[in-house]
PDB file of C-alpha atoms in Angstrom:
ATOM      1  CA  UNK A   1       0.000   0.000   0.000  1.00 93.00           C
ATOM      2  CA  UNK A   2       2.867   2.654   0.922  1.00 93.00           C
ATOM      3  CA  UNK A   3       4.724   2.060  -2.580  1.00 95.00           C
ATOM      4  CA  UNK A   4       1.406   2.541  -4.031  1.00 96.00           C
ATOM      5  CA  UNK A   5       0.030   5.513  -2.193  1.00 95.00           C
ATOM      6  CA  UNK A   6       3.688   7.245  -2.997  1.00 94.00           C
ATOM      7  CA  UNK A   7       3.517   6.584  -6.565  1.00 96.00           C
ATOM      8  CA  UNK A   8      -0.490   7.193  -7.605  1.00 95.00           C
ATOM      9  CA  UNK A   9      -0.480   6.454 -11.136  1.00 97.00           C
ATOM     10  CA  UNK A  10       0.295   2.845 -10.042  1.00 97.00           C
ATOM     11  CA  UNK A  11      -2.684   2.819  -7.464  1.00 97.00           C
ATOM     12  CA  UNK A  12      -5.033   4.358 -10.062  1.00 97.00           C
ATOM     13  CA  UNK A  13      -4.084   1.661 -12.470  1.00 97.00           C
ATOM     14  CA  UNK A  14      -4.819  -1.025 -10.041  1.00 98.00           C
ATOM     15  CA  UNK A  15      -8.026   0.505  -9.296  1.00 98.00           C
ATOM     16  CA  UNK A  16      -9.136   1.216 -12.713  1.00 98.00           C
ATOM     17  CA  UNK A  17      -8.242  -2.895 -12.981  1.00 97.00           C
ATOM     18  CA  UNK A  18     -10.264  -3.960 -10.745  1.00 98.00           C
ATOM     19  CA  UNK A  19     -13.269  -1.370 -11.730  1.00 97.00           C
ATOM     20  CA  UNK A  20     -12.430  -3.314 -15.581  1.00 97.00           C
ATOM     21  CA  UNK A  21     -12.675  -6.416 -14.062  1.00 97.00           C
ATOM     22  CA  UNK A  22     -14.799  -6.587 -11.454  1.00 97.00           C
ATOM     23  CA  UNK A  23     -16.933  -3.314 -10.963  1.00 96.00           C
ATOM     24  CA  UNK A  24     -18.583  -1.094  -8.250  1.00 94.00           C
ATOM     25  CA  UNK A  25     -21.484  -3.532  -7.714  1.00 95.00           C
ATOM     26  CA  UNK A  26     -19.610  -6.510  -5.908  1.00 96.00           C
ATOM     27  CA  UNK A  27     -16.518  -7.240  -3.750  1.00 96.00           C
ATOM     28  CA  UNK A  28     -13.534  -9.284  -5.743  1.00 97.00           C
ATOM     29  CA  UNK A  29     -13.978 -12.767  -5.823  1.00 97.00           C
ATOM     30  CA  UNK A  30     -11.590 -15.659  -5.926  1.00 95.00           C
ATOM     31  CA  UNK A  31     -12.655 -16.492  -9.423  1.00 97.00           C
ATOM     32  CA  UNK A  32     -12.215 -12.571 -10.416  1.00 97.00           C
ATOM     33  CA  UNK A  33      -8.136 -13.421  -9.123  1.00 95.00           C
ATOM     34  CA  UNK A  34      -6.847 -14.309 -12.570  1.00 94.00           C
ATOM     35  CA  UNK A  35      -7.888 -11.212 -14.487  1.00 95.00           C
ATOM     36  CA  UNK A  36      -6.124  -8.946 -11.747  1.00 96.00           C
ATOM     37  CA  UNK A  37      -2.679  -9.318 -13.230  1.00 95.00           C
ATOM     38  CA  UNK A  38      -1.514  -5.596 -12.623  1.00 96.00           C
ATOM     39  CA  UNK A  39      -2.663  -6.150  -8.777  1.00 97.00           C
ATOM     40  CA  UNK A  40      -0.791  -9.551  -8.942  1.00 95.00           C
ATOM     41  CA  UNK A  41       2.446  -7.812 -10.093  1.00 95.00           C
ATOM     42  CA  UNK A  42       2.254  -4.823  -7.363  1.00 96.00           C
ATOM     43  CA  UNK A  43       2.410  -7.861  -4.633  1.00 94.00           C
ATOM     44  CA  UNK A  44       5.108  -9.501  -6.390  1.00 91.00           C
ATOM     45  CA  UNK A  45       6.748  -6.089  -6.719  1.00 93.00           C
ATOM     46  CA  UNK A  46       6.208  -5.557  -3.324  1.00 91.00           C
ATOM     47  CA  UNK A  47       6.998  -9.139  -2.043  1.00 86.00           C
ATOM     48  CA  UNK A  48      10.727  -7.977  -3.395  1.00 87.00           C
ATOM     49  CA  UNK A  49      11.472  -4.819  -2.402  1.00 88.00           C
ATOM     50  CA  UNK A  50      10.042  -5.433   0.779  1.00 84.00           C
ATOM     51  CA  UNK A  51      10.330  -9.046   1.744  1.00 80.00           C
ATOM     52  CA  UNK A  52       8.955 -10.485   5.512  1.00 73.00           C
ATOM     53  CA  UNK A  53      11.145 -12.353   6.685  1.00 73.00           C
ATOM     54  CA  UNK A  54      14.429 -11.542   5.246  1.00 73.00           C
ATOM     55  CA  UNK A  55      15.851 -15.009   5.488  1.00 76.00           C
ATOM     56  CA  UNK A  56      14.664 -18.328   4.235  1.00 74.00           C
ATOM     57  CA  UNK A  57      14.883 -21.396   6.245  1.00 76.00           C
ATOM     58  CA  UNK A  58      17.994 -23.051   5.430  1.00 81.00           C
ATOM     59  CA  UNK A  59      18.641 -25.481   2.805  1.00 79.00           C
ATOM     60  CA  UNK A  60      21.490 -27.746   1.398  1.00 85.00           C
ATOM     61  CA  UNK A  61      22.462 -28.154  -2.333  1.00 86.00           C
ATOM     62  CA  UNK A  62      21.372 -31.381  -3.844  1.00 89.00           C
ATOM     63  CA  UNK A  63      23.408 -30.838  -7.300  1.00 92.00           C
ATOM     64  CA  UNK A  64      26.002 -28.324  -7.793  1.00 93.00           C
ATOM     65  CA  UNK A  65      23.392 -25.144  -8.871  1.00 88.00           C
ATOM     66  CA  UNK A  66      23.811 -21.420  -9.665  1.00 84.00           C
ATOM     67  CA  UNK A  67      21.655 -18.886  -7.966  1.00 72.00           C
ATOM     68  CA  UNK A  68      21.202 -14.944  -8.637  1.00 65.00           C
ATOM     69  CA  UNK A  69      24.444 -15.241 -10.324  1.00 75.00           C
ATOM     70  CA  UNK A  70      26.423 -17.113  -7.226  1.00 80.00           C
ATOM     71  CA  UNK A  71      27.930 -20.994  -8.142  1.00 91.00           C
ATOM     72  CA  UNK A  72      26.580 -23.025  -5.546  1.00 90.00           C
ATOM     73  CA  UNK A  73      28.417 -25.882  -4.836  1.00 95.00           C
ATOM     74  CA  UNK A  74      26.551 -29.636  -4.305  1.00 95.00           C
ATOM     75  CA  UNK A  75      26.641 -30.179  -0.415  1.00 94.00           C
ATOM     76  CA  UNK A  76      26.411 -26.362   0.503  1.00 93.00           C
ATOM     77  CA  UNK A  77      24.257 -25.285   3.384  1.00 91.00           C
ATOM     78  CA  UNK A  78      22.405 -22.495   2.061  1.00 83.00           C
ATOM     79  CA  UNK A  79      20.799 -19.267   3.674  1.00 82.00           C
ATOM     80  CA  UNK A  80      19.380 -17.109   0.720  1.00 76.00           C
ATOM     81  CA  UNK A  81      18.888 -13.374   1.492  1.00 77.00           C
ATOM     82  CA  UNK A  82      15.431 -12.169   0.662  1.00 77.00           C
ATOM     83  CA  UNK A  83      16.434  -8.876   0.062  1.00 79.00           C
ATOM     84  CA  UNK A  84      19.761  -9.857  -1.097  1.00 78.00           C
ATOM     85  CA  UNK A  85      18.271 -11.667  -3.818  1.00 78.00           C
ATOM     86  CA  UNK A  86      15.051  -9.362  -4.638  1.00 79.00           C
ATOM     87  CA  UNK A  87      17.301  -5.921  -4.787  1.00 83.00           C
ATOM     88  CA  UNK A  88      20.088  -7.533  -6.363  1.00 87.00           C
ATOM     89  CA  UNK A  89      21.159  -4.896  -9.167  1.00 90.00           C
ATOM     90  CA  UNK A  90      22.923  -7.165 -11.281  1.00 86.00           C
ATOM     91  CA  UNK A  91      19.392  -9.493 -11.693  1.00 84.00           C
ATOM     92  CA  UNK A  92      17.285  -6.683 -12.028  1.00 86.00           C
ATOM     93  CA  UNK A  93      16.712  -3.342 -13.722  1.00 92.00           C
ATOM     94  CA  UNK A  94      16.966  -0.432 -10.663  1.00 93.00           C
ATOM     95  CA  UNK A  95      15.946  -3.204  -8.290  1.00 91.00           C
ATOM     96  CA  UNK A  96      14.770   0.014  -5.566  1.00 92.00           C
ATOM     97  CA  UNK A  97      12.440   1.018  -7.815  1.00 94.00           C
ATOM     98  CA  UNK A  98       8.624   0.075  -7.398  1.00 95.00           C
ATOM     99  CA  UNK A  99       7.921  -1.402 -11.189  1.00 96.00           C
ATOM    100  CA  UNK A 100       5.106  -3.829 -11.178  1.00 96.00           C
ATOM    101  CA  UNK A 101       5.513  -3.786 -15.098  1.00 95.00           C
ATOM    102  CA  UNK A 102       8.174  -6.302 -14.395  1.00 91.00           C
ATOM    103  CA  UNK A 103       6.516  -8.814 -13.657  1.00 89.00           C
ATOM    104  CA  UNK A 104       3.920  -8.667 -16.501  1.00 92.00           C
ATOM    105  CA  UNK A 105       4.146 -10.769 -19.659  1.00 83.00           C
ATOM    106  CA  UNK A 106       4.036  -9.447 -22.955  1.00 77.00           C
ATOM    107  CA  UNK A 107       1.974 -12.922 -24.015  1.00 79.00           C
ATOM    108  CA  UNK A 108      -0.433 -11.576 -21.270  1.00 76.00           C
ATOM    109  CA  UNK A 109       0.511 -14.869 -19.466  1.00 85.00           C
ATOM    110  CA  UNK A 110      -0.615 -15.170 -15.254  1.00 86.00           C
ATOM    111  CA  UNK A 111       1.845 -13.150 -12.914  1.00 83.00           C
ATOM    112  CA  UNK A 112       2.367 -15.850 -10.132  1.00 78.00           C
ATOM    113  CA  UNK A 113       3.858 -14.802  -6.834  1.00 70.00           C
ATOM    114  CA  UNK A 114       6.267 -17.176  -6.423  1.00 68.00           C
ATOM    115  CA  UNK A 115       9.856 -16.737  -8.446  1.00 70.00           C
ATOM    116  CA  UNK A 116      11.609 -20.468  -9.332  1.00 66.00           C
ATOM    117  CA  UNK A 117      14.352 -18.700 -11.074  1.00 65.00           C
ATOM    118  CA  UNK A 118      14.985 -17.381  -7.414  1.00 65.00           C
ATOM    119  CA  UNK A 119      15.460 -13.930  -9.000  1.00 64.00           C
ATOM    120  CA  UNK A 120      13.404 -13.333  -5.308  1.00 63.00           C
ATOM    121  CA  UNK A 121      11.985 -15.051  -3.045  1.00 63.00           C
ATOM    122  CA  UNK A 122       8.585 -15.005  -1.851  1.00 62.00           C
ATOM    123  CA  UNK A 123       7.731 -18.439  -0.970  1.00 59.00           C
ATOM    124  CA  UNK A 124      10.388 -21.274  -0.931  1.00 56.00           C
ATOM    125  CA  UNK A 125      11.143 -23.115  -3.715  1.00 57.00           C
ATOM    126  CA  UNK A 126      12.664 -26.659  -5.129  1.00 55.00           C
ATOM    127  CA  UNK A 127      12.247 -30.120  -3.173  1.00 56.00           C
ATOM    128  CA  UNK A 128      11.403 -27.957   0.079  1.00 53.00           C
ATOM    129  CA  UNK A 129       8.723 -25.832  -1.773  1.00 60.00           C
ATOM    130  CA  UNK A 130       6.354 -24.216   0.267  1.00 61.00           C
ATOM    131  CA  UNK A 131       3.038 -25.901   0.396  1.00 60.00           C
ATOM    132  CA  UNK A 132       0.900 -22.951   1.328  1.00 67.00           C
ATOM    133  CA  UNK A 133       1.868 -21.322  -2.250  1.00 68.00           C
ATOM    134  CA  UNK A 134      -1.472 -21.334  -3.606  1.00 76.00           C
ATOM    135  CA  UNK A 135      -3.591 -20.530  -0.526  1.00 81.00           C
ATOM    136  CA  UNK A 136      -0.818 -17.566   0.533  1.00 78.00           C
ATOM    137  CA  UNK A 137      -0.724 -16.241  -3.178  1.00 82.00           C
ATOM    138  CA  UNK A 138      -4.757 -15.847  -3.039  1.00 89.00           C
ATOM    139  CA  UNK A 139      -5.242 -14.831   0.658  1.00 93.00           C
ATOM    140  CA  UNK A 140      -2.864 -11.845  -0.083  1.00 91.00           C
ATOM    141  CA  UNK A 141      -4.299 -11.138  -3.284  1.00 94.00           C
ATOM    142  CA  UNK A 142      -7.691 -11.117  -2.104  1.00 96.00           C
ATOM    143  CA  UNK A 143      -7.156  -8.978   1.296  1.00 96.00           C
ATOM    144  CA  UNK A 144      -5.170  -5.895  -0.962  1.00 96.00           C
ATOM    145  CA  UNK A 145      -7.936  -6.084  -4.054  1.00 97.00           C
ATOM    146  CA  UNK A 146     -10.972  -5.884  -1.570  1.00 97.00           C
ATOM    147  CA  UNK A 147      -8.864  -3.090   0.292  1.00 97.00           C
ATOM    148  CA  UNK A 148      -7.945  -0.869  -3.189  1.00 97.00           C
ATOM    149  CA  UNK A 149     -11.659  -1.927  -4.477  1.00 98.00           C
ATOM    150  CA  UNK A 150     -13.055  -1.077  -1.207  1.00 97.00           C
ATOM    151  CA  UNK A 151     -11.305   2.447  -0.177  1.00 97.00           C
ATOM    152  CA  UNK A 152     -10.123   5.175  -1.553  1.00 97.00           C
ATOM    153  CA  UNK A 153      -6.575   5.660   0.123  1.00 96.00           C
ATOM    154  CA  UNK A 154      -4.674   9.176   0.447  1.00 94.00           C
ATOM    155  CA  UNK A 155      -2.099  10.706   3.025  1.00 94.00           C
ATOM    156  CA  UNK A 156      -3.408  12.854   5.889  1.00 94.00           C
ATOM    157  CA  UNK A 157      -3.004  16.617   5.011  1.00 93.00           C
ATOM    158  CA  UNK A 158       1.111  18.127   5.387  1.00 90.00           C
ATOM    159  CA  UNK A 159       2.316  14.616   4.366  1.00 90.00           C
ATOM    160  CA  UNK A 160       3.991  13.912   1.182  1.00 89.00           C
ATOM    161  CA  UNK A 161       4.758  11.036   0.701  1.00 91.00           C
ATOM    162  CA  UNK A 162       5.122   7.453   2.972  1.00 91.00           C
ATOM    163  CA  UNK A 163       8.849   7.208   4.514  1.00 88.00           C
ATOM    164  CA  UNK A 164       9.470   4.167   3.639  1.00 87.00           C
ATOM    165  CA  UNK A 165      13.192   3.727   5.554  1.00 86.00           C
ATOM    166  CA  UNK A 166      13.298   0.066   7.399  1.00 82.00           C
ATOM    167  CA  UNK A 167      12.985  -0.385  10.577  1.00 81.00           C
ATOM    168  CA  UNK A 168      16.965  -1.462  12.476  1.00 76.00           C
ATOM    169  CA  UNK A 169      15.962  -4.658  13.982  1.00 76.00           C
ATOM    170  CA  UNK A 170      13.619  -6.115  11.160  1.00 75.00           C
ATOM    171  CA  UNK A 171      11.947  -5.248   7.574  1.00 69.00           C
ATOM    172  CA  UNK A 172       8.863  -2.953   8.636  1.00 79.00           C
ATOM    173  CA  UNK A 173       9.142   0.518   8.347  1.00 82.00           C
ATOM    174  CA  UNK A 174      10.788   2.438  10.939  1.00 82.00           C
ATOM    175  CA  UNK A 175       7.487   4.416  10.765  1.00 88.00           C
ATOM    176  CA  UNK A 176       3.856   3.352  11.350  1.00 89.00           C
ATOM    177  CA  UNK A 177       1.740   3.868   8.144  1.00 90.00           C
ATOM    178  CA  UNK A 178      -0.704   6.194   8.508  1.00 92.00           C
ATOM    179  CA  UNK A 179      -3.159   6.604   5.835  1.00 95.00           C
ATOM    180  CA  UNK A 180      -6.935   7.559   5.507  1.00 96.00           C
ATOM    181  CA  UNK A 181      -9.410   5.296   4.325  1.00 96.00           C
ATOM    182  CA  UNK A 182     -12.661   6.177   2.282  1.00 97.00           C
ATOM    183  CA  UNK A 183     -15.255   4.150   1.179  1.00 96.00           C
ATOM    184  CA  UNK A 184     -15.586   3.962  -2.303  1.00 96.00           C
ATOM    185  CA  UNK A 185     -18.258   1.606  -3.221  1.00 96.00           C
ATOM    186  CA  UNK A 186     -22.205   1.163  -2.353  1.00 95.00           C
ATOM    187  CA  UNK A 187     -22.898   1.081   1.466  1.00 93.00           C
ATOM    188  CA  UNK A 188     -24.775  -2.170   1.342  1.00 93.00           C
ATOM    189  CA  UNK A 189     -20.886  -4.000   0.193  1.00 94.00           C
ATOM    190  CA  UNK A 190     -19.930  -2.707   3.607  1.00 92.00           C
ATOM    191  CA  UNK A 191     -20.680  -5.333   6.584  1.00 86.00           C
ATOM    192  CA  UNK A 192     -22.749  -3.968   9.602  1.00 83.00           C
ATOM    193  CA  UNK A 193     -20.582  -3.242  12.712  1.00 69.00           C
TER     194      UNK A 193
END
């Protein structure tokens, strides 16, 4: 949401998507999930610049292997660096930059969240693959559509832009996000509190 609110023309494009795709008149579905491409490549964008946790658990090389560039020998414990890997400058075109466009095919073919190239890594991959891939890729998918579909999200007045610096200890921001929320669609989408 931060790298979105800071850069609007890519929030307005992943609301115009899911206005295309799924309209004012009903809340995103899982079967609406593989026309939202653009929203599929802001997550996978965001999944690494930002990556929670920032290490993998640890693995050992079955064959010898080349990752991100590195010759991994066969035997080699291995602890891949999330954001090693994800803002790695010589695998990707001004890796800090938030470019969803990426991750989207010319073909028009499905973004998928996961990366078996291990260009990044969002889920784990190989032998040891993670077996919530599917159910992780369309929880998070779902929670940020219906929250783009459902609000309208700006800055509170005197603020420019989200900080987005890291926190020391960990990968969260150093600040809180604090955003407004509007509703943006019919009041009867919204449940009753």
């Amino acid at each position: 949401m931060a790298e979105m609110i800071n850069d609007p023309t890519i929030l307005k494009r992943v609301v115009a998507e899911l206005d295309e795709e799924v309209g004012h008149n009903r809340l995103v579905e899982e079967r609406d999930l593989p026309q939202l491409n653009y929203i599929k490549a802001c997550i996978k964008e965001a999944f690494m610049l930002h990556p929670f946790p920032p290490f993998n658990i640890p693995h050992v090389s079955m064959r010898n292997t080349t990752v991100a560039g590195y010759f991994i020998p066969k035997g080699s414990h291995v602890l891949l660096s999330r954001p090693g890997l994800g803002r790695n400058p010589n695998v990707w075109r001004d890796p800090m930059w938030f470019d969803p466009d990426r991750h989207l095919d010319a073909k028009g073919k499905q973004v998928v969240l996961s990366d078996n190239d291990l260009r990044m890594l969002s889920f784990s991959t190989g032998r040891l693959d993670c077996p919530g891939v599917a159910l992780g890729s369309t929880i998070t998918t779902m929670m940020l559509a219906r929250m783009v579909q459902g609000f309208s999200w700006e800055l509170p007045q005197n603020e420019s832009g989200v900080n987005l610096v890291e926190n020391h200890d960990d990968l969260a921001l150093a600040e809180p996000l604090v955003v407004i929320a509007k509703p943006r669609l019919p009041h009867h989408l919204y449940p009753k509190s």
